[in-house]
PDB file of C-alpha atoms in Angstrom:
ATOM      1  CA  MET A 121      28.692   9.787   8.273  1.00  0.00           C
ATOM      2  CA  LYS A 122      26.790   5.463   8.596  1.00  0.00           C
ATOM      3  CA  GLY A 123      23.171   5.769   8.217  1.00  0.00           C
ATOM      4  CA  PHE A 124      20.476   6.858   5.859  1.00  0.00           C
ATOM      5  CA  PHE A 125      20.264  10.577   4.524  1.00  0.00           C
ATOM      6  CA  GLN A 126      17.945  12.696   2.090  1.00  0.00           C
ATOM      7  CA  ASP A 127      19.675  14.671  -0.897  1.00  0.00           C
ATOM      8  CA  GLY A 128      16.452  16.067  -2.275  1.00  0.00           C
ATOM      9  CA  ASN A 129      14.613  13.960  -4.186  1.00  0.00           C
ATOM     10  CA  ALA A 130      17.087  10.665  -3.363  1.00  0.00           C
ATOM     11  CA  LEU A 131      17.735   7.944  -0.257  1.00  0.00           C
ATOM     12  CA  LEU A 132      21.583   7.778   0.952  1.00  0.00           C
ATOM     13  CA  TRP A 133      22.636   5.336   3.100  1.00  0.00           C
ATOM     14  CA  GLU A 134      26.272   4.626   4.078  1.00  0.00           C
ATOM     15  CA  ARG A 135      27.879   2.156   6.224  1.00  0.00           C
ATOM     16  CA  ASN A 136      31.807   2.119   7.188  1.00  0.00           C
ATOM     17  CA  TYR A 137      33.121   3.010   2.832  1.00  0.00           C
ATOM     18  CA  GLU A 138      30.220   1.397   1.749  1.00  0.00           C
ATOM     19  CA  LYS A 139      27.482   3.938  -0.319  1.00  0.00           C
ATOM     20  CA  MET A 140      23.774   4.018  -1.370  1.00  0.00           C
ATOM     21  CA  ARG A 141      21.876   5.643  -3.510  1.00  0.00           C
ATOM     22  CA  ILE A 142      18.201   5.756  -4.517  1.00  0.00           C
ATOM     23  CA  GLU A 143      16.735   8.001  -6.869  1.00  0.00           C
ATOM     24  CA  PRO A 144      13.499   7.835  -8.492  1.00  0.00           C
ATOM     25  CA  TRP A 145      13.628   7.225 -12.369  1.00  0.00           C
ATOM     26  CA  GLY A 146      10.817   7.887 -14.489  1.00  0.00           C
ATOM     27  CA  THR A 147       7.533   6.972 -13.705  1.00  0.00           C
ATOM     28  CA  ASP A 148       7.084   3.177 -10.939  1.00  0.00           C
ATOM     29  CA  SER A 149      10.839   3.052 -11.453  1.00  0.00           C
ATOM     30  CA  LEU A 150      14.635   3.811  -9.223  1.00  0.00           C
ATOM     31  CA  ARG A 151      17.984   3.977  -9.824  1.00  0.00           C
ATOM     32  CA  ILE A 152      20.337   2.561  -7.676  1.00  0.00           C
ATOM     33  CA  ARG A 153      24.232   3.348  -7.335  1.00  0.00           C
ATOM     34  CA  ALA A 154      26.046   1.849  -5.130  1.00  0.00           C
ATOM     35  CA  SER A 155      30.187   2.435  -4.250  1.00  0.00           C
ATOM     36  CA  MET A 156      32.612   0.704  -2.026  1.00  0.00           C
ATOM     37  CA  GLY A 157      34.933   4.309  -2.507  1.00  0.00           C
ATOM     38  CA  PRO A 158      34.961   8.010  -0.843  1.00  0.00           C
ATOM     39  CA  ARG A 159      32.094   8.991  -3.132  1.00  0.00           C
ATOM     40  CA  ILE A 160      29.608   7.430  -5.753  1.00  0.00           C
ATOM     41  CA  GLN A 161      30.612   9.091  -9.140  1.00  0.00           C
ATOM     42  CA  MET A 162      28.023  10.458 -10.734  1.00  0.00           C
ATOM     43  CA  ASP A 163      29.561  11.375 -13.609  1.00  0.00           C
ATOM     44  CA  LEU A 164      30.227   8.142 -15.249  1.00  0.00           C
ATOM     45  CA  PRO A 165      28.448   7.477 -19.058  1.00  0.00           C
ATOM     46  CA  THR A 166      25.636   4.782 -18.754  1.00  0.00           C
ATOM     47  CA  GLY A 167      23.750   3.411 -20.531  1.00  0.00           C
ATOM     48  CA  LEU A 168      20.256   4.442 -18.986  1.00  0.00           C
ATOM     49  CA  ILE A 169      18.663   7.420 -20.852  1.00  0.00           C
ATOM     50  CA  ASP A 170      18.127  10.532 -18.953  1.00  0.00           C
ATOM     51  CA  LEU A 171      14.414  11.268 -17.258  1.00  0.00           C
ATOM     52  CA  ILE A 172      12.293  13.450 -16.083  1.00  0.00           C
ATOM     53  CA  GLN A 173      12.365  12.825 -12.810  1.00  0.00           C
ATOM     54  CA  SER A 174       9.503  12.256 -10.072  1.00  0.00           C
ATOM     55  CA  ASP A 175       8.734  13.045  -6.788  1.00  0.00           C
ATOM     56  CA  ALA A 176       9.621  10.719  -4.241  1.00  0.00           C
ATOM     57  CA  GLN A 177       8.185   9.807  -0.538  1.00  0.00           C
ATOM     58  CA  ILE A 178      11.201   9.255   1.681  1.00  0.00           C
ATOM     59  CA  GLU A 179      10.586   8.397   5.520  1.00  0.00           C
ATOM     60  CA  ILE A 180      13.517   7.746   7.547  1.00  0.00           C
ATOM     61  CA  GLY A 181      13.627   6.096  10.695  1.00  0.00           C
ATOM     62  CA  PRO A 182      16.339   5.176  12.901  1.00  0.00           C
ATOM     63  CA  GLU A 183      16.312   0.722  11.509  1.00  0.00           C
ATOM     64  CA  GLN A 184      15.214   1.282   8.025  1.00  0.00           C
ATOM     65  CA  ALA A 185      14.486   3.899   5.704  1.00  0.00           C
ATOM     66  CA  THR A 186      11.729   3.793   2.606  1.00  0.00           C
ATOM     67  CA  ILE A 187      11.762   5.493  -0.724  1.00  0.00           C
ATOM     68  CA  ARG A 188       8.574   5.561  -2.934  1.00  0.00           C
ATOM     69  CA  ASN A 189       8.426   6.479  -6.689  1.00  0.00           C
ATOM     70  CA  GLY A 190       4.619   6.113  -7.860  1.00  0.00           C
ATOM     71  CA  ASP A 191       3.839   1.873  -8.083  1.00  0.00           C
ATOM     72  CA  ILE A 192       6.955   1.090  -6.310  1.00  0.00           C
ATOM     73  CA  THR A 193       8.689   0.852  -2.700  1.00  0.00           C
ATOM     74  CA  ALA A 194      12.418   0.485  -1.406  1.00  0.00           C
ATOM     75  CA  VAL A 195      12.751   0.011   1.961  1.00  0.00           C
ATOM     76  CA  VAL A 196      16.102  -0.264   3.473  1.00  0.00           C
ATOM     77  CA  LEU A 197      17.395  -1.666   6.587  1.00  0.00           C
ATOM     78  CA  GLU A 198      20.283  -0.689   8.553  1.00  0.00           C
ATOM     79  CA  ASN A 199      22.877  -3.088   7.474  1.00  0.00           C
ATOM     80  CA  GLY A 200      22.088  -2.329   4.064  1.00  0.00           C
ATOM     81  CA  ASP A 201      19.804  -4.690   3.431  1.00  0.00           C
ATOM     82  CA  MET A 202      17.096  -4.340   1.031  1.00  0.00           C
ATOM     83  CA  ARG A 203      12.909  -5.054  -0.001  1.00  0.00           C
ATOM     84  CA  PHE A 204      11.177  -4.095  -2.666  1.00  0.00           C
ATOM     85  CA  ILE A 205       7.673  -3.439  -2.932  1.00  0.00           C
ATOM     86  CA  ASN A 206       5.458  -3.050  -6.018  1.00  0.00           C
ATOM     87  CA  SER A 207       1.388  -1.597  -5.557  1.00  0.00           C
ATOM     88  CA  ALA A 208      -0.006  -4.773  -5.420  1.00  0.00           C
ATOM     89  CA  GLY A 209       2.498  -5.991  -2.417  1.00  0.00           C
ATOM     90  CA  LEU A 210       4.631  -8.571  -4.027  1.00  0.00           C
ATOM     91  CA  ARG A 211       8.026  -8.416  -2.298  1.00  0.00           C
ATOM     92  CA  PHE A 212      11.332  -8.702  -3.883  1.00  0.00           C
ATOM     93  CA  SER A 213      14.423  -8.703  -1.597  1.00  0.00           C
ATOM     94  CA  LYS A 214      18.203  -7.998  -1.979  1.00  0.00           C
ATOM     95  CA  LYS A 215      20.412  -9.306   1.099  1.00  0.00           C
ATOM     96  CA  ASN A 216      23.948  -7.267   1.336  1.00  0.00           C
TER      97      ASN A 216
END
């Protein structure tokens, strides 16, 4: 598979053997997990505390997808590059 998908409250991106899952994690935050393997392992131990997940707004287009949780928005481009935007409009980027 390739492209963007929605899995419940999470945004998924896949390309070749790369996979990324972005989901709401508490208030105004996102949790991002990625893998180069066949799947993202959801059962690995983590240092994050278990939080009640809030509802995220997800929009999927042909060239980009966004997920918003409170005051934070992640924009994912089709090549996997991401940028984060807070409620003040400040942007932070991550190039793949």
